[in-house]
CSV table of C-alpha atoms in Angstrom, one decimal:
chain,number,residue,atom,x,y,z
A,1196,UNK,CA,-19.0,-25.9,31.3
A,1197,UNK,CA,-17.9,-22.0,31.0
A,1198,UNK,CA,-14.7,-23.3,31.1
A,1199,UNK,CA,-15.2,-25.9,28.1
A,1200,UNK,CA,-16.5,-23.2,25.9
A,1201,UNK,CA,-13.5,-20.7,26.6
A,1202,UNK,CA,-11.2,-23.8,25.7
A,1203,UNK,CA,-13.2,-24.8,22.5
A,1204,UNK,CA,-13.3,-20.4,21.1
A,1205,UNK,CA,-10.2,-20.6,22.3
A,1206,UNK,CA,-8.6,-23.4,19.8
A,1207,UNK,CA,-10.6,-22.2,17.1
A,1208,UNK,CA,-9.0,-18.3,17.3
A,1209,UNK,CA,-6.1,-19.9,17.3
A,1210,UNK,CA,-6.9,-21.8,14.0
A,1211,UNK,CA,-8.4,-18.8,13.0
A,1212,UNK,CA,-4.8,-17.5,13.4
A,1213,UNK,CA,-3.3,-20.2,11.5
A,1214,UNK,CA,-5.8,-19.7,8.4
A,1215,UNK,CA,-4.0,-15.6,8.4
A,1216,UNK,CA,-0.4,-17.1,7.8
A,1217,UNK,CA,-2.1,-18.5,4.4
A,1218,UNK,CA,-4.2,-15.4,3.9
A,1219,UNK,CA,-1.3,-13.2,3.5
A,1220,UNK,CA,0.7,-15.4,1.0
A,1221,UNK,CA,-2.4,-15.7,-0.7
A,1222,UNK,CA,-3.3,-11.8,-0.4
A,1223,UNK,CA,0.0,-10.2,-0.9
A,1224,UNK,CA,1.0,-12.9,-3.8
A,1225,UNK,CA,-0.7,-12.3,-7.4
A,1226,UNK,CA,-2.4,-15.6,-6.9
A,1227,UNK,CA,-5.5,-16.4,-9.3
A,1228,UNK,CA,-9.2,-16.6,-7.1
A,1229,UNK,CA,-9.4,-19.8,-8.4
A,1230,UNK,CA,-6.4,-21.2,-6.6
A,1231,UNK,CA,-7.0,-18.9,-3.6
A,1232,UNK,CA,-10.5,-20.9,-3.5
A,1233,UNK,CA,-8.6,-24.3,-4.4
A,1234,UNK,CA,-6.2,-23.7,-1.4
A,1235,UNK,CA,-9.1,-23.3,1.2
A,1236,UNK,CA,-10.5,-25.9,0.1
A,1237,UNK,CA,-7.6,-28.1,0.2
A,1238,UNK,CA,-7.2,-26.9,4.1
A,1239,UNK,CA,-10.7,-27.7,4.3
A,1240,UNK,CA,-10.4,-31.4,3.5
A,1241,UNK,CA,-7.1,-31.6,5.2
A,1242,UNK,CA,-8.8,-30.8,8.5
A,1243,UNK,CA,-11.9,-33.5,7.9
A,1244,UNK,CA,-9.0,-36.1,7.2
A,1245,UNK,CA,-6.9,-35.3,10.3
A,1246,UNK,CA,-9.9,-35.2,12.3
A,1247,UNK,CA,-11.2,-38.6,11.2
A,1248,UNK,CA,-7.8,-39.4,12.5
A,1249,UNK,CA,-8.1,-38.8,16.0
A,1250,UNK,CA,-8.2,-41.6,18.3
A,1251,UNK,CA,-6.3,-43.5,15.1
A,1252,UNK,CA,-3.3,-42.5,15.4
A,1253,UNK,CA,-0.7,-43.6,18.4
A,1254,UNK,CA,0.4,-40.8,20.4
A,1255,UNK,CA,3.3,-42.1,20.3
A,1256,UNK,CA,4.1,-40.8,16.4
A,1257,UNK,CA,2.7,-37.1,18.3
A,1258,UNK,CA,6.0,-37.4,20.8
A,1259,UNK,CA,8.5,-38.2,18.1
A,1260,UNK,CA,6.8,-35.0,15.8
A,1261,UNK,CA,7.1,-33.0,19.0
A,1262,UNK,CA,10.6,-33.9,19.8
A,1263,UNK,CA,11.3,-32.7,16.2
A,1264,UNK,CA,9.7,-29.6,17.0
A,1265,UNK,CA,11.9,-27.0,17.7
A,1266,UNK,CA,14.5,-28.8,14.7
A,1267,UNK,CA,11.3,-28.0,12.1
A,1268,UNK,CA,10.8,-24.2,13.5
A,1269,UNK,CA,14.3,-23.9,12.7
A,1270,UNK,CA,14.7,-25.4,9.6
A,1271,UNK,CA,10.5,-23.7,8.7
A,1272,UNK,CA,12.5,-20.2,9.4
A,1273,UNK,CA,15.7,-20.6,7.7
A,1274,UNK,CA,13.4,-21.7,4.1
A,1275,UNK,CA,11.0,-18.1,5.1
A,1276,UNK,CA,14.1,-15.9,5.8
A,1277,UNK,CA,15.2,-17.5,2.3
A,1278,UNK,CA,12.1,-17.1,0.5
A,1279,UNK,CA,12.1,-13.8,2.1
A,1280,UNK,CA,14.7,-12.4,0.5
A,1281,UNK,CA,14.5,-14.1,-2.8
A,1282,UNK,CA,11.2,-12.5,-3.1
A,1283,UNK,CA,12.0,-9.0,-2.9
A,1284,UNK,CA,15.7,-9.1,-4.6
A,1285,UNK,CA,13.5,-10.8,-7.7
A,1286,UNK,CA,10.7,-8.1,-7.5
A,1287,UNK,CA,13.6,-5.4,-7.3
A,1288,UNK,CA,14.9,-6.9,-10.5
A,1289,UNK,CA,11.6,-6.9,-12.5
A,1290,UNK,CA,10.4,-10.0,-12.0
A,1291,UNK,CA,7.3,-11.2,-9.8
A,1292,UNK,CA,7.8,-14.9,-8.3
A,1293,UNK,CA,5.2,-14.8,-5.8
A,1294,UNK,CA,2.9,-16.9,-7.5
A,1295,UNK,CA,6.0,-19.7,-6.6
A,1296,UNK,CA,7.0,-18.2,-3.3
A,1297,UNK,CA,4.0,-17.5,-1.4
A,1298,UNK,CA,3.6,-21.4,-1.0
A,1299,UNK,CA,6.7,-21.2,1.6
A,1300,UNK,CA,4.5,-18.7,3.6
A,1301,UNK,CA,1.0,-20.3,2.7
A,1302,UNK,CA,1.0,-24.5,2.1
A,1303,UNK,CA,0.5,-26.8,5.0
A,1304,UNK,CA,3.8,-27.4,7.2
A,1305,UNK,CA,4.4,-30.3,9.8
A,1306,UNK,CA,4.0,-27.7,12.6
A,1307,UNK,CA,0.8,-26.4,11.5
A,1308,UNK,CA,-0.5,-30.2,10.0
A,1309,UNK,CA,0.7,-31.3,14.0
A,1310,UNK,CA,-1.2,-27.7,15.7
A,1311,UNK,CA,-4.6,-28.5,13.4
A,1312,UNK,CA,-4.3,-32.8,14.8
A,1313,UNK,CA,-4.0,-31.7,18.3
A,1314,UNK,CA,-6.7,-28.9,17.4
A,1315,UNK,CA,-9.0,-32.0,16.7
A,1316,UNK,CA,-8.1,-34.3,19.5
A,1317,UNK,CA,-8.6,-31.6,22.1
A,1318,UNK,CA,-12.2,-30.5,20.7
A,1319,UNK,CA,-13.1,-34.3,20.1
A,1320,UNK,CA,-12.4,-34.7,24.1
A,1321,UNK,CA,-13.8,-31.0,24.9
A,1322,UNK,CA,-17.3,-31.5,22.9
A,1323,UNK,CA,-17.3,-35.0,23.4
A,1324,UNK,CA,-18.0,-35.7,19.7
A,1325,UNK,CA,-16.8,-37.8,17.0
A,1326,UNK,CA,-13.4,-36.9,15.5
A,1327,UNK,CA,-14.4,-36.1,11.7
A,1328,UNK,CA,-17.2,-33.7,12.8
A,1329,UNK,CA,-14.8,-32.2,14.9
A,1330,UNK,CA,-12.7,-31.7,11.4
A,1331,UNK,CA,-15.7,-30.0,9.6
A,1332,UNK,CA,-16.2,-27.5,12.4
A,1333,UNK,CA,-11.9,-27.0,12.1
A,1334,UNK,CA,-12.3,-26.9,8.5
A,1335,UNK,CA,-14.9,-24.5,8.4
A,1336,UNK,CA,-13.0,-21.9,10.5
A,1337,UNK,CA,-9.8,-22.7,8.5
A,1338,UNK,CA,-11.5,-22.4,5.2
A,1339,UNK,CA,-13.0,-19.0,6.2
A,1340,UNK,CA,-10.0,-17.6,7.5
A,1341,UNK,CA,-8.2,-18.0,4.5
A,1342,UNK,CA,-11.0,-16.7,2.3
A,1343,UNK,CA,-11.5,-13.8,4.4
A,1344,UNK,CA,-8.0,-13.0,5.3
A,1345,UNK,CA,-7.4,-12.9,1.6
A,1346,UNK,CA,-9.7,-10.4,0.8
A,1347,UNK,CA,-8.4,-8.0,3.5
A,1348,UNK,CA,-4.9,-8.2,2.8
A,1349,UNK,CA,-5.8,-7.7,-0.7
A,1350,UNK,CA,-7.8,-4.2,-0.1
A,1351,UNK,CA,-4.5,-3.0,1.5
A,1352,UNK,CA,-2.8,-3.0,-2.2
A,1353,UNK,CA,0.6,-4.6,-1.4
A,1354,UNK,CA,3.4,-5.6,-3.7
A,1355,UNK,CA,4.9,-8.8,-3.4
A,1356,UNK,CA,7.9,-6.5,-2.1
A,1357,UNK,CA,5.8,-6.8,0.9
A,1358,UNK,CA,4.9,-10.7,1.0
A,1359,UNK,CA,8.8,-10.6,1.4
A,1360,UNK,CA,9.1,-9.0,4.1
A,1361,UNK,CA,6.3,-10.9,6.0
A,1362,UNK,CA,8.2,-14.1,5.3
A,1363,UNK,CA,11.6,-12.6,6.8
A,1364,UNK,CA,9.2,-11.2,10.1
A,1365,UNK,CA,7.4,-15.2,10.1
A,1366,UNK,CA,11.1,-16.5,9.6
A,1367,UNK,CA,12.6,-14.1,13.1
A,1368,UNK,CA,9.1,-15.2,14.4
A,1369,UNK,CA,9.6,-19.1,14.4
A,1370,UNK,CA,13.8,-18.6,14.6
A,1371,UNK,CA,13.0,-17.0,18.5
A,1372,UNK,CA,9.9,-19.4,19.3
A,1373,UNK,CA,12.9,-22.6,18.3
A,1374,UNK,CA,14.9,-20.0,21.2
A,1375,UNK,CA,12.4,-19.3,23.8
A,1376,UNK,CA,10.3,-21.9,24.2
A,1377,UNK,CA,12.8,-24.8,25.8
A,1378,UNK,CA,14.5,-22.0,27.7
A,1379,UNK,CA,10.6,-21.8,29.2
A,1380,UNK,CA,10.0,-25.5,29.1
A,1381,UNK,CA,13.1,-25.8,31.2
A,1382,UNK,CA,12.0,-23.0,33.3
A,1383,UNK,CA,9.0,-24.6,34.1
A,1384,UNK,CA,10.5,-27.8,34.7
A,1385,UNK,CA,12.5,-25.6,37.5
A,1386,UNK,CA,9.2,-24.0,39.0
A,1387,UNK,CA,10.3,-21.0,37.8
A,1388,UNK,CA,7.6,-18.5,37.8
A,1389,UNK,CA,7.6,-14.9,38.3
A,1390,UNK,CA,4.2,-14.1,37.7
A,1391,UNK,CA,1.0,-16.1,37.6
A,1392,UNK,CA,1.4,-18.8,34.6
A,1393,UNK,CA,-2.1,-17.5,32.9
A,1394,UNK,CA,-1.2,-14.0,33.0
A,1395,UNK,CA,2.5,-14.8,31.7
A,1396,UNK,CA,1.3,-17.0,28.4
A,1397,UNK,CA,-1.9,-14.9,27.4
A,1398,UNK,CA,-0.3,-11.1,27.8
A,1399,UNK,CA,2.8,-11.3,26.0
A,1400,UNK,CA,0.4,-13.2,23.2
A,1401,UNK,CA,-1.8,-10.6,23.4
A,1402,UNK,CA,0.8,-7.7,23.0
A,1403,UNK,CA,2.8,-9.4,20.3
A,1404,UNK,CA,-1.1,-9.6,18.6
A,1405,UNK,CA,-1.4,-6.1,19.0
A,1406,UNK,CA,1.9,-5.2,18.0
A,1407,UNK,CA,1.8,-7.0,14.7
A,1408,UNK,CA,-1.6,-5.3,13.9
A,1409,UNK,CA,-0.3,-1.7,14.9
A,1410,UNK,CA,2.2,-2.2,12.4
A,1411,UNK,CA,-0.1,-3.5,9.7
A,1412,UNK,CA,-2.1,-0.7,10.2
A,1413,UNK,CA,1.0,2.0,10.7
A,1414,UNK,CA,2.3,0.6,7.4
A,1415,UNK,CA,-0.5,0.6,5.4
A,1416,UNK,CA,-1.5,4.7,6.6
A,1417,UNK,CA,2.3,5.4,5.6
A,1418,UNK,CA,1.9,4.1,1.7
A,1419,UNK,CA,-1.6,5.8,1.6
């Protein structure tokens, strides 16, 4: 049963996580409340839907997305890297197109639309539930992520300069994970393992976490 409940906090940090990637186009971005609000909520019914999916929907459709997977991580990263850089060149010039752009960074994309399904079906089979209660409890955490994460990134007084630059890091982010992860599929595949498998997929998580906070928090003492 311990073991349930560290799977179900588990997926719900890690939609948790997913609701920041919107929180910062929305926070760093001159967006209106309203649509901030009208964006959560939007995640919030997204979730119900896809949960009301589960047991729907042939896996099969969930093997051809994944086999598309690492091609969307690198065509997701290419558009960021783009958006990136368009960003900042058109604040640099006077004009502020965040309030266009951050929707690259902050809208719903086939990888996370795929993460937040698979979200559902493992809690559905965790909690042993029915599927669109399962996307309430999704949507919740999704909808209060954004709303929160918002707010934060807000306080820290960034310029879309810096939404930018967050879409270039996202863009190298997804651009390595299209990289690594078949050279570690295949590795696996292999039996390849140098260290214990828990220990080698939750500590490099957990330091690239930390790292990406340090420099949140590094940046943000440097403009002050």
């Amino acid at each position: 049963m311990n073991t349930v409940y560290a799977a179900v906090v588990g997926i719900l940090i890690g939609i948790f996580i997913f609701g920041l990637k919107t929180g910062v186009g929305c926070g760093f971005s001159n967006l209106e409340k309203k649509k901030v609000l009208l964006l959560a909520s939007g995640y919030f019914i997204i979730s119900v839907i896809l949960g009301s999916l589960v047991g729907l929907v042939d896996q099969s459709y969930l093997e051809k997305i994944a086999n598309l997977g690492m091609t969307l991580h690198v065509l997701i990263a290419v558009i960021l890297i783009a958006a990136g850089i368009y960003t900042q060149k058109k604040w640099n010039c006077g004009h502020d197109v965040s309030k266009k752009t951050f929707l690259v960074i902050s809208i719903p994309c086939p990888v996370c639309l795929t993460a937040l399904f698979v979200s559902c079906m493992i809690l559905a089979s965790s909690l042993e539930i029915s599927g669109w209660k399962v996307g309430i409890i999704v949507g919740i955490v999704f909808f209060l992520s954004v709303i929160s994460s918002t707010f934060v990134f807000r306080k820290l007084n960034r310029s879309p300069e810096d939404l930018g630059t967050v879409m270039m890091f996202l863009g190298i982010f997804y651009m390595l994970g299209a990289m690594l992860v078949p050279a570690y599929i295949k590795a696996k595949q292999m039996n390849i393992s140098a260290i214990d498998g828990g220990n080698f997929e939750i500590l490099p998580l957990l330091a690239f976490s930390i790292f990406i906070l340090g420099g949140f928090a590094f940046n943000y003492m440097r403009g002050q």
